[in-house]
PDB file of C-alpha atoms in Angstrom:
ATOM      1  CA  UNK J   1     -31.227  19.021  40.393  1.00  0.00           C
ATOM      2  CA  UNK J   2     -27.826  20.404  39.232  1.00  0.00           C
ATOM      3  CA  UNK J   3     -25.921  17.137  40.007  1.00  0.00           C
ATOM      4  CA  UNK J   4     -28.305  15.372  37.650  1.00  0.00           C
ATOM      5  CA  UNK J   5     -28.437  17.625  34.765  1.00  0.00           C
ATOM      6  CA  UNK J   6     -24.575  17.416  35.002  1.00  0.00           C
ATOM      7  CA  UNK J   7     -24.787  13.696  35.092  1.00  0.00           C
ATOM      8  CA  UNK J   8     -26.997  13.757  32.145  1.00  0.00           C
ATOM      9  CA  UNK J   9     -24.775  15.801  30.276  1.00  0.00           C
ATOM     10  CA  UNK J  10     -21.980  13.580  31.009  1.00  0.00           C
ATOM     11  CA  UNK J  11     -23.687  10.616  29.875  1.00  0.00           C
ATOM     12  CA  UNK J  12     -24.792  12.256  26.643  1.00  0.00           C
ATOM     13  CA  UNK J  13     -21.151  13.316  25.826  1.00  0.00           C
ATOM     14  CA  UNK J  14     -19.864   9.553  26.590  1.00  0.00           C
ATOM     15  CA  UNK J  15     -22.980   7.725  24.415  1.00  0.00           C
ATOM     16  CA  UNK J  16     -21.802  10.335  22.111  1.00  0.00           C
ATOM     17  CA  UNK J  17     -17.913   9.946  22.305  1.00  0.00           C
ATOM     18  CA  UNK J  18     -18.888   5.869  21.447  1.00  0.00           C
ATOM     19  CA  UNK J  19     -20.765   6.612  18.496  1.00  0.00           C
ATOM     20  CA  UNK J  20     -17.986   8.883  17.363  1.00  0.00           C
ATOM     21  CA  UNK J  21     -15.625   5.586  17.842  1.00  0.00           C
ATOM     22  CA  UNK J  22     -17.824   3.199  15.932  1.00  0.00           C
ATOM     23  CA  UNK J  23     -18.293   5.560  13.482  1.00  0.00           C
ATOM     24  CA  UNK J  24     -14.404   6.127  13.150  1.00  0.00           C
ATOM     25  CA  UNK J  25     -14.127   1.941  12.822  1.00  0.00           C
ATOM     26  CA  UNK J  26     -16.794   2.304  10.077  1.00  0.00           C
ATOM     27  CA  UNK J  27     -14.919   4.181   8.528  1.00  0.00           C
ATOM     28  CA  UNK J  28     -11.704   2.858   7.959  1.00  0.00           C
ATOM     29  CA  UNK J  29     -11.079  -0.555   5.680  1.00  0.00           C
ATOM     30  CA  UNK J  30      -7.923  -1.166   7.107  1.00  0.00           C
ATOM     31  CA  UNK J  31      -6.253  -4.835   6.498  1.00  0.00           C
ATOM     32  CA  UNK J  32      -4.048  -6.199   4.476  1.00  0.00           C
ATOM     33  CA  UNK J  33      -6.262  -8.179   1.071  1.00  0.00           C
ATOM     34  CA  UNK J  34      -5.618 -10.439  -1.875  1.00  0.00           C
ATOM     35  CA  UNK J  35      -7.436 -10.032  -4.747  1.00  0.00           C
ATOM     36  CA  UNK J  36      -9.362 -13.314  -5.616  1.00  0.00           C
ATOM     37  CA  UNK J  37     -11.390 -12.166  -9.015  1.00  0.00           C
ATOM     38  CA  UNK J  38     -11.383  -9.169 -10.764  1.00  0.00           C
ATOM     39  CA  UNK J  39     -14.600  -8.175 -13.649  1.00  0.00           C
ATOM     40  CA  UNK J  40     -14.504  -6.470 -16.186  1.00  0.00           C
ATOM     41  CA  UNK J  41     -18.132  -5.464 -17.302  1.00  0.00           C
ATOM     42  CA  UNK J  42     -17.986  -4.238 -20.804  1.00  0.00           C
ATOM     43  CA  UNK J  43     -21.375  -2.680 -21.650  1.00  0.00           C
ATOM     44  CA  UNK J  44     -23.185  -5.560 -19.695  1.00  0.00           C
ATOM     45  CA  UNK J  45     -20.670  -8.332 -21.061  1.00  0.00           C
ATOM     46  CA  UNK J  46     -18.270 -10.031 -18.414  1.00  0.00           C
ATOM     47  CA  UNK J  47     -14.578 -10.956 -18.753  1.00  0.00           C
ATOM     48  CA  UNK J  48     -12.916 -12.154 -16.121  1.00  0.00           C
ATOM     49  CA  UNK J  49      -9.236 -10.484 -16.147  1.00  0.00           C
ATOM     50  CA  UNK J  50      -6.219 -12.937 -15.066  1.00  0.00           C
ATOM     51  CA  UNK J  51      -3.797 -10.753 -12.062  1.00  0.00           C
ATOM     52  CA  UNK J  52      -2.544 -11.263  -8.518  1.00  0.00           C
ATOM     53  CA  UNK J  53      -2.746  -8.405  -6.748  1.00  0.00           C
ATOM     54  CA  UNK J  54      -1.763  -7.329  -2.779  1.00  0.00           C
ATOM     55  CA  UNK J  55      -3.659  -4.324  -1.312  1.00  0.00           C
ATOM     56  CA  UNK J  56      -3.028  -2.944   1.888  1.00  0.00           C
ATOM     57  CA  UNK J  57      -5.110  -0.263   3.802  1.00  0.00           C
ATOM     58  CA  UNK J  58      -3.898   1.600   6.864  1.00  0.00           C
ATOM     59  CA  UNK J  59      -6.289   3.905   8.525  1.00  0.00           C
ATOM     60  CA  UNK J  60      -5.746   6.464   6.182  1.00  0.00           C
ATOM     61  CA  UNK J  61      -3.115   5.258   2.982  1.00  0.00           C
ATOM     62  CA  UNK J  62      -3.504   2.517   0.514  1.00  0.00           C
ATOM     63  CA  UNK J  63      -0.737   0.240  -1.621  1.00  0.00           C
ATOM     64  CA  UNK J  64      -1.830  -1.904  -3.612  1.00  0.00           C
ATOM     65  CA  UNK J  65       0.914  -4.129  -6.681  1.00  0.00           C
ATOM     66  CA  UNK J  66      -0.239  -6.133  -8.863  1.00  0.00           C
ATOM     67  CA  UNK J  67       1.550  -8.935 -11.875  1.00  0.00           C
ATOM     68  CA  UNK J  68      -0.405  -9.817 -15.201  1.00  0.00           C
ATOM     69  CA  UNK J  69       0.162 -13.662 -16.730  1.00  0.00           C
ATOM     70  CA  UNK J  70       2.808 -11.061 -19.460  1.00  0.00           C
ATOM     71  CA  UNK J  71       5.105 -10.406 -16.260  1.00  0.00           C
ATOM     72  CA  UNK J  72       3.495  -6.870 -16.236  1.00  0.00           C
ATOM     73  CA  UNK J  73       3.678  -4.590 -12.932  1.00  0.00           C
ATOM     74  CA  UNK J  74       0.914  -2.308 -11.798  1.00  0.00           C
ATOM     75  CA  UNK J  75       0.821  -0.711  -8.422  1.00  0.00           C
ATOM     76  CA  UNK J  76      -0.666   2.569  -7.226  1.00  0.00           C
ATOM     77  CA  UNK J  77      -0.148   4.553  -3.451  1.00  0.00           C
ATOM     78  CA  UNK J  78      -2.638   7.317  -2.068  1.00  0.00           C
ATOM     79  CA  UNK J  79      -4.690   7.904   0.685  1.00  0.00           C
ATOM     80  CA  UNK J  80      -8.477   7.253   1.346  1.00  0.00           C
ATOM     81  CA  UNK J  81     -11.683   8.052   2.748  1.00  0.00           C
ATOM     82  CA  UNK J  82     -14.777   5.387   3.523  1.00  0.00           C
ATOM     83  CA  UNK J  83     -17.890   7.361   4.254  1.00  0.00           C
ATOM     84  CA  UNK J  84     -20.952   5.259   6.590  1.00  0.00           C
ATOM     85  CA  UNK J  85     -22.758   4.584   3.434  1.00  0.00           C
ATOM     86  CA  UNK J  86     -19.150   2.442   2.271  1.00  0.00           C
ATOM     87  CA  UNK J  87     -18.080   4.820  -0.851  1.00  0.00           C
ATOM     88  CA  UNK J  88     -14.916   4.919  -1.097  1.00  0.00           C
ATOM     89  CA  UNK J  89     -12.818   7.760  -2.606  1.00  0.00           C
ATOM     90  CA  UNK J  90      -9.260   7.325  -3.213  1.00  0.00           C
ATOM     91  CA  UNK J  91      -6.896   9.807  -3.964  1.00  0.00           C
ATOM     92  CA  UNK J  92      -3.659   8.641  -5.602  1.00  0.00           C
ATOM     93  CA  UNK J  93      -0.519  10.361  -4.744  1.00  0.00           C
ATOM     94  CA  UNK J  94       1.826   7.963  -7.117  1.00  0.00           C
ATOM     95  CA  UNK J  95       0.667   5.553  -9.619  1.00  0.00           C
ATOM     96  CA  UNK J  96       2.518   2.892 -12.140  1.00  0.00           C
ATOM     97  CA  UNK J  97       0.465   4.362 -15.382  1.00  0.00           C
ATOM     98  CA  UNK J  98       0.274   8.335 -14.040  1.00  0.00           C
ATOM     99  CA  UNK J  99       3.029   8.765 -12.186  1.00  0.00           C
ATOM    100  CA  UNK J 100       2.663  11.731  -9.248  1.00  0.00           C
ATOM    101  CA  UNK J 101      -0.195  13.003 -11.265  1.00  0.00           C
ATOM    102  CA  UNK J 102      -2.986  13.288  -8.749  1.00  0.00           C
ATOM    103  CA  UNK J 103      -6.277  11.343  -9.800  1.00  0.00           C
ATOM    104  CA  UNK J 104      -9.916  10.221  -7.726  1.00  0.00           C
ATOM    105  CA  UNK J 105     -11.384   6.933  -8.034  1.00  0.00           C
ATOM    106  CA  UNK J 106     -15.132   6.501  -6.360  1.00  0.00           C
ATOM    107  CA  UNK J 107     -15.728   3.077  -5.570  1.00  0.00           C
ATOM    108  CA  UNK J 108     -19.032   0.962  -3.750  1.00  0.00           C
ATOM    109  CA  UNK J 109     -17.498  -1.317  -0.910  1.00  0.00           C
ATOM    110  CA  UNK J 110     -19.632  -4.481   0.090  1.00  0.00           C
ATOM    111  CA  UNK J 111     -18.464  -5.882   3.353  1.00  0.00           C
ATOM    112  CA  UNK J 112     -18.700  -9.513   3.355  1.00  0.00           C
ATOM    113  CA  UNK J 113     -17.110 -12.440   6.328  1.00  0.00           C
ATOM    114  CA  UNK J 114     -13.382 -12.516   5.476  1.00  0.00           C
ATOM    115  CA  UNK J 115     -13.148  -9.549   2.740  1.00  0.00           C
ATOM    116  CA  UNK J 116     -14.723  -7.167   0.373  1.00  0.00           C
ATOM    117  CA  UNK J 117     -16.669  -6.553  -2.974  1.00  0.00           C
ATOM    118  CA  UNK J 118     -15.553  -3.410  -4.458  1.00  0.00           C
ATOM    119  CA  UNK J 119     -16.811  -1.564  -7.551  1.00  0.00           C
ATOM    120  CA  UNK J 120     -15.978   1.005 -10.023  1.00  0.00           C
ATOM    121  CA  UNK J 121     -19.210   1.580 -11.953  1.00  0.00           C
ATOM    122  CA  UNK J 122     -17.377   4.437 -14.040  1.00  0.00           C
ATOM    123  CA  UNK J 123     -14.214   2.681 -14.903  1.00  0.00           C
ATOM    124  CA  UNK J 124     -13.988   3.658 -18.531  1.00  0.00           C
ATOM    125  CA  UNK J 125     -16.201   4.757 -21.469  1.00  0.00           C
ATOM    126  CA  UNK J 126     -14.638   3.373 -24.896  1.00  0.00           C
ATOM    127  CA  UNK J 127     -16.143   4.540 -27.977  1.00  0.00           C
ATOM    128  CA  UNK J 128     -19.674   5.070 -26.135  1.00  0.00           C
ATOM    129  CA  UNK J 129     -19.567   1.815 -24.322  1.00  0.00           C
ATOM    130  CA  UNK J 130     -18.927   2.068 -20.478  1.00  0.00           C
ATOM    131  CA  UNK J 131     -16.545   0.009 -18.523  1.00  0.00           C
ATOM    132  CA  UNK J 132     -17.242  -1.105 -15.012  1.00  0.00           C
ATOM    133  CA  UNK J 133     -14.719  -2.950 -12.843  1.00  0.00           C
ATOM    134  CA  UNK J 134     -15.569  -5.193  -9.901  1.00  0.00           C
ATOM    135  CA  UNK J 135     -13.061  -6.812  -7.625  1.00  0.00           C
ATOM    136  CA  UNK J 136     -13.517  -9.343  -4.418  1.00  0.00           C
ATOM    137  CA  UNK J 137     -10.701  -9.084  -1.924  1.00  0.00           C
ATOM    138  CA  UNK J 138      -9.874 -11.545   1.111  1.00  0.00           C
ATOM    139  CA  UNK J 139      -8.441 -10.419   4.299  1.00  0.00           C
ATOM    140  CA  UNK J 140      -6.021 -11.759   6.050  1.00  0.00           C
ATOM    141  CA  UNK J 141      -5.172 -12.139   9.637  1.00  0.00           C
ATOM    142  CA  UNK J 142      -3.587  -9.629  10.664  1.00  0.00           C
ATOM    143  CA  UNK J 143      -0.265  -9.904  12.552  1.00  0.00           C
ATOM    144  CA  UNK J 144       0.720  -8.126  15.259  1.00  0.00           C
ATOM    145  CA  UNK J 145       1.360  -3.661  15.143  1.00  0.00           C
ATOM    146  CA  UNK J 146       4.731  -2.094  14.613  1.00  0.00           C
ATOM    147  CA  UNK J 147       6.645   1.136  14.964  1.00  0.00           C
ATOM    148  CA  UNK J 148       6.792   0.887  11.371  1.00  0.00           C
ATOM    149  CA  UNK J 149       3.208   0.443  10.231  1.00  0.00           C
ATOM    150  CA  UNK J 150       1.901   3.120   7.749  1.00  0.00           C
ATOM    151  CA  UNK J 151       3.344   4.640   4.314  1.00  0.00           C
ATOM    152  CA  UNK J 152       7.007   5.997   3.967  1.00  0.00           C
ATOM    153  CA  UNK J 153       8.824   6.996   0.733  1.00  0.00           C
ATOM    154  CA  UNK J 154      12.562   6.704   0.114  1.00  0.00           C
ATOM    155  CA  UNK J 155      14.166  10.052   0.378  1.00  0.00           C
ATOM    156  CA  UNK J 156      17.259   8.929  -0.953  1.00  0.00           C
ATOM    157  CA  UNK J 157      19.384   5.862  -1.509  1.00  0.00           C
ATOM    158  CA  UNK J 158      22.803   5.088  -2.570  1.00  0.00           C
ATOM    159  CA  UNK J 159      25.055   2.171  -2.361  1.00  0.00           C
ATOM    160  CA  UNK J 160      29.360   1.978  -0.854  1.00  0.00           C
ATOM    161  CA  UNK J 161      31.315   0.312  -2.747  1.00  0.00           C
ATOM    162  CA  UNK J 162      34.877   0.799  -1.254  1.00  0.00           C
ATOM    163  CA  UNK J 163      35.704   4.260  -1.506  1.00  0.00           C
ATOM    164  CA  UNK J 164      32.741   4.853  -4.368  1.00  0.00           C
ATOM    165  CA  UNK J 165      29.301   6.076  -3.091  1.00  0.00           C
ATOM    166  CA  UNK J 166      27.193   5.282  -6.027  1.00  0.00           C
ATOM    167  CA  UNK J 167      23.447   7.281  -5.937  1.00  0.00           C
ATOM    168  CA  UNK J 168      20.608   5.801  -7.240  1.00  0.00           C
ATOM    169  CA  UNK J 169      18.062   7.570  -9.232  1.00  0.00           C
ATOM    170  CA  UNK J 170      14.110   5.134  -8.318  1.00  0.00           C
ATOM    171  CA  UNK J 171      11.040   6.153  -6.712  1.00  0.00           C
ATOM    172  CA  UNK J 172       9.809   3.703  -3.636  1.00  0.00           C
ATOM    173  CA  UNK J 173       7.153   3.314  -1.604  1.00  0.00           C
ATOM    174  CA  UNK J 174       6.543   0.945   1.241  1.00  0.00           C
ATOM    175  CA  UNK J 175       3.668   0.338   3.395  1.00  0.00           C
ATOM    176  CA  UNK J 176       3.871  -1.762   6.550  1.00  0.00           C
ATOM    177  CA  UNK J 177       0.521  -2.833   8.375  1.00  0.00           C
ATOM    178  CA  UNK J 178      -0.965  -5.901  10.850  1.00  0.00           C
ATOM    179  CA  UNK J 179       2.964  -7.750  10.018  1.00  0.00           C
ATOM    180  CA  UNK J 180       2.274  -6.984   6.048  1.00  0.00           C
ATOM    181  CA  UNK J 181       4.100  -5.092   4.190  1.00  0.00           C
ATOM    182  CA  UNK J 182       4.259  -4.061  -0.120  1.00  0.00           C
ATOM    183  CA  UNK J 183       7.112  -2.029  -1.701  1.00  0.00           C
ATOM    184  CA  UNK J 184       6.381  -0.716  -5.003  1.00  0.00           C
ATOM    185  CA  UNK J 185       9.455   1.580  -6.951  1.00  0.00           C
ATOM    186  CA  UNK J 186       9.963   2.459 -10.818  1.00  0.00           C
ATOM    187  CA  UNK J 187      13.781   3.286 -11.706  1.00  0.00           C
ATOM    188  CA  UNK J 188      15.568   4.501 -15.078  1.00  0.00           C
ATOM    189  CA  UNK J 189      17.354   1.477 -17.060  1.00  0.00           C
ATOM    190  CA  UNK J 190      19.579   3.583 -19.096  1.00  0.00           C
ATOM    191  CA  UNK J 191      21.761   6.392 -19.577  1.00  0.00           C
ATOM    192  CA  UNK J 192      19.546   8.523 -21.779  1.00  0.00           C
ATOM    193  CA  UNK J 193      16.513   8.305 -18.628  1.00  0.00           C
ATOM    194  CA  UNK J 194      14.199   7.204 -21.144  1.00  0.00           C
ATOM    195  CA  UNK J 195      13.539   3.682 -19.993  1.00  0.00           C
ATOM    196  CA  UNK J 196      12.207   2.654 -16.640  1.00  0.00           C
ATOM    197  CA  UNK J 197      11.312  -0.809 -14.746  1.00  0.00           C
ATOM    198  CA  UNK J 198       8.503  -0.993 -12.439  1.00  0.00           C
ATOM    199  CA  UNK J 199       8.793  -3.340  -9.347  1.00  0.00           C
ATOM    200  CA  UNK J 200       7.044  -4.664  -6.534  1.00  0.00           C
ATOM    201  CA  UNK J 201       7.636  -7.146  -3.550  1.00  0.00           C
ATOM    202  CA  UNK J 202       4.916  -7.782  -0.962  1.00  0.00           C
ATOM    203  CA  UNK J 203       5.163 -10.663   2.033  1.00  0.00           C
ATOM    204  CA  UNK J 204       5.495 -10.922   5.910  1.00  0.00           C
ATOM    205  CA  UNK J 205       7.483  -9.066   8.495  1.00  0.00           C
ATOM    206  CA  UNK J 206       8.227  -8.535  12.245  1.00  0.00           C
ATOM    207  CA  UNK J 207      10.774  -5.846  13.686  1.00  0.00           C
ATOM    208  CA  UNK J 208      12.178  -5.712  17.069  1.00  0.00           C
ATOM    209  CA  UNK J 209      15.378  -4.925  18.117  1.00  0.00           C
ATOM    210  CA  UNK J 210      16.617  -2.694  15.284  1.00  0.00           C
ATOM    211  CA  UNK J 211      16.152  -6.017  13.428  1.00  0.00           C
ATOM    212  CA  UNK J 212      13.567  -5.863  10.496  1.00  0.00           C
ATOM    213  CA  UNK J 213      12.891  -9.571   9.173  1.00  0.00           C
ATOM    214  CA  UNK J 214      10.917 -10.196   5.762  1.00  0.00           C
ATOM    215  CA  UNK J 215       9.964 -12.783   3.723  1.00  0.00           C
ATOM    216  CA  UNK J 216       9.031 -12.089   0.239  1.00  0.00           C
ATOM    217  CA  UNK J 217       5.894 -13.857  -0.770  1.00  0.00           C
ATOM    218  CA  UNK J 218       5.507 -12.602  -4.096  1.00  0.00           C
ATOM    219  CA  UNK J 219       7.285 -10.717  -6.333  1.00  0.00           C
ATOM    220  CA  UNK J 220       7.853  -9.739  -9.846  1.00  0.00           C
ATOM    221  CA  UNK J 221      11.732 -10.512  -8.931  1.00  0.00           C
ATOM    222  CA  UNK J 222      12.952 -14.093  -9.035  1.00  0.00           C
ATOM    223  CA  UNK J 223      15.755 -13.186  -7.116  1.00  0.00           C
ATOM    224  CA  UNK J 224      13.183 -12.063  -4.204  1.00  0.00           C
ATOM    225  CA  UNK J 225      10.164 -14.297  -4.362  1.00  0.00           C
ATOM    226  CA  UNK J 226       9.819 -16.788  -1.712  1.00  0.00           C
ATOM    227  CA  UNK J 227      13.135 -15.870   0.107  1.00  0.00           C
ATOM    228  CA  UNK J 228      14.068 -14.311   3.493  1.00  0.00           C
ATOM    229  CA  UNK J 229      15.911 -10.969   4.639  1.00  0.00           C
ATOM    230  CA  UNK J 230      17.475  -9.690   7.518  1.00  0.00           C
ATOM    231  CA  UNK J 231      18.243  -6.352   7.453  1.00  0.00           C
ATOM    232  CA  UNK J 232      19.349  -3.377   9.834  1.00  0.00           C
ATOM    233  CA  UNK J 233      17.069  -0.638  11.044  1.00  0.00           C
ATOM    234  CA  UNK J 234      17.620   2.655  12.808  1.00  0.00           C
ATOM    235  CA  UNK J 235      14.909   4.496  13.749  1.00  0.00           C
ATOM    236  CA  UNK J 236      15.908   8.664  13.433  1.00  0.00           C
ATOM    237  CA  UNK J 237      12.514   9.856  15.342  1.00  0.00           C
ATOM    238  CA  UNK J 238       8.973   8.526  14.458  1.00  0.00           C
ATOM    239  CA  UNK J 239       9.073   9.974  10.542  1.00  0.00           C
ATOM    240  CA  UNK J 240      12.603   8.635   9.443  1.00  0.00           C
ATOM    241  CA  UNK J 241      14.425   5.099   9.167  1.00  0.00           C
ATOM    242  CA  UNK J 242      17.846   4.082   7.382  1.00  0.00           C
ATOM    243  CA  UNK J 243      18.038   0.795   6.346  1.00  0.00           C
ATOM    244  CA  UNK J 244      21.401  -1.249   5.733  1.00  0.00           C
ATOM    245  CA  UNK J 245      21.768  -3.879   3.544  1.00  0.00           C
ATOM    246  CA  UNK J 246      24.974  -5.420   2.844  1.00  0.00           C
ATOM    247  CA  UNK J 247      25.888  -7.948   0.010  1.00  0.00           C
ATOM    248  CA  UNK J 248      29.590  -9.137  -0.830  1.00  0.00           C
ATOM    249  CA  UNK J 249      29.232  -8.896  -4.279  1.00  0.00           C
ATOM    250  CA  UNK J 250      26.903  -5.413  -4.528  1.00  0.00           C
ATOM    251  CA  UNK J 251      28.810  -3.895  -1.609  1.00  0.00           C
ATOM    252  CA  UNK J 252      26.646  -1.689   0.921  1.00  0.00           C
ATOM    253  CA  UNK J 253      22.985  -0.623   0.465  1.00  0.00           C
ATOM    254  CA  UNK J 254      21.683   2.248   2.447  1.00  0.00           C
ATOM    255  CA  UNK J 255      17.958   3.252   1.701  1.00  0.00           C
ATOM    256  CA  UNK J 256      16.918   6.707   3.721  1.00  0.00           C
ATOM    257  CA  UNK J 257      13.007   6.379   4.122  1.00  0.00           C
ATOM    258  CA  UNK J 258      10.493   9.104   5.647  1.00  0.00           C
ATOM    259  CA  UNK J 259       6.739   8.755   6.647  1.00  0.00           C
ATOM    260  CA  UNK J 260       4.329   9.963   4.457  1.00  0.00           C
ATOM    261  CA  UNK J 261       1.368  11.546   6.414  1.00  0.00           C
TER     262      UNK J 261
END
């Protein structure tokens, strides 16, 4: 009698143990997702808004950049939760419009074949007229996993130039996930730090060998878009890379970057 009460036990920790896994899966959007139409519902009127954007989910971070027809960046990093019911609350840690300021967006997911309908329904109120935004996302395949995949930030960065080490004053984040990866930064253009750039790059990668290889797909940079880099990677632990770039006219590149958890 005791060896099957034990056995039922068992079996009721395992069925539960699964359900706790599916549930888990449930709850996590991660892929790597164009953006293939984005609404704008403006007190029941629809305007469809022109803007290619990249978003990548791991299982607990989000990136997503985006460029407007006027050459405009957007981009915003933070991490998420997806309840059963597929709400989705995301908490922004660094953002193109608010900076570090920490905001919460509720969304409604729809899971569809290949991607996702998502929806603000409180986007904006304008002069007693509510905004809602709705976007439809397509997945793609994803690639295989790396040492690399999640969210770092660059601790620091500076750049040799024969006996010069020059430091440079941007904020970066980069996300790598299924052989995707986005960097978003926003740096000061002048000497009185009152004029920044915003930036973006997002493509394909693979790593092995201390060897990280990516191809920029698009970009807000000319200079970037559609070309391929080689560059050198040393893994300090699990949390910390340096990266080495080196250029003959723009000397040596070294970007410090740390895992944001």
């Amino acid at each position: 009698m005791n060896k099957i009460l034990i056995f039922a036990a068992l079996f009721s920790l395992l069925i539960l143990g699964c359900k706790k896994k599916e549930k888990s899966s449930e709850a996590s959007l991660s892929g790597v997702y164009e953006l293939e139409k984005q609404m704008l519902d403006r007190g029941g009127k629809d305007s469809t808004i022109k803007r290619t954007q990249v978003k990548i989910y791991t299982d607990r971070n989000y990136v997503y950049a985006s460029i407007v027809p006027d050459s405009s960046v957007g981009f915003g990093v933070g991490t998420y939760t997806l309840d059963s019911a597929n709400r989705l609350k995301e908490h922004s840690i660094y953002t193109s419009r608010a900076l570090d300021s920490s905001l919460t967006y509720n969304l409604e997911i729809t899971r569809k074949p290949g991607g996702y309908t998502q929806v603000i329904p409180d986007f904006a109120t304008v002069k007693g007229v509510k905004y809602a935004l709705k976007e439809d996302y397509k997945k793609f395949q994803p690639a295989d996993s790396s040492v690399l995949d999640g969210l770092w930030k660059m601790e620091r960065t500076y750049t040799i130039k024969g006996k010069d080490t020059i430091p440079t004053n941007v904020t970066q984040y980069k996300i790598f996930w299924g052989g995707h990866f986005i960097f978003i930064h926003r740096f000061v253009q002048n000497k009185e730090k009152n004029i920044f750039k915003n930036g973006f790059g997002t493509g394909v990668f693979t790593f092995s060998n201390d060897t990280l290889r990516e191809e920029e797909q698009i970009s807000n940079y000319r200079l970037l878009q559609g070309n391929k880099f080689t560059v050198k990677v040393t893994m300090n632990g699990h949390d910390e890379y340096t990266q080495v770039i080196n250029s003959a006219t723009n000397g040596q590149s070294v970007e410090i970057y740390k895992r944001v958890k």
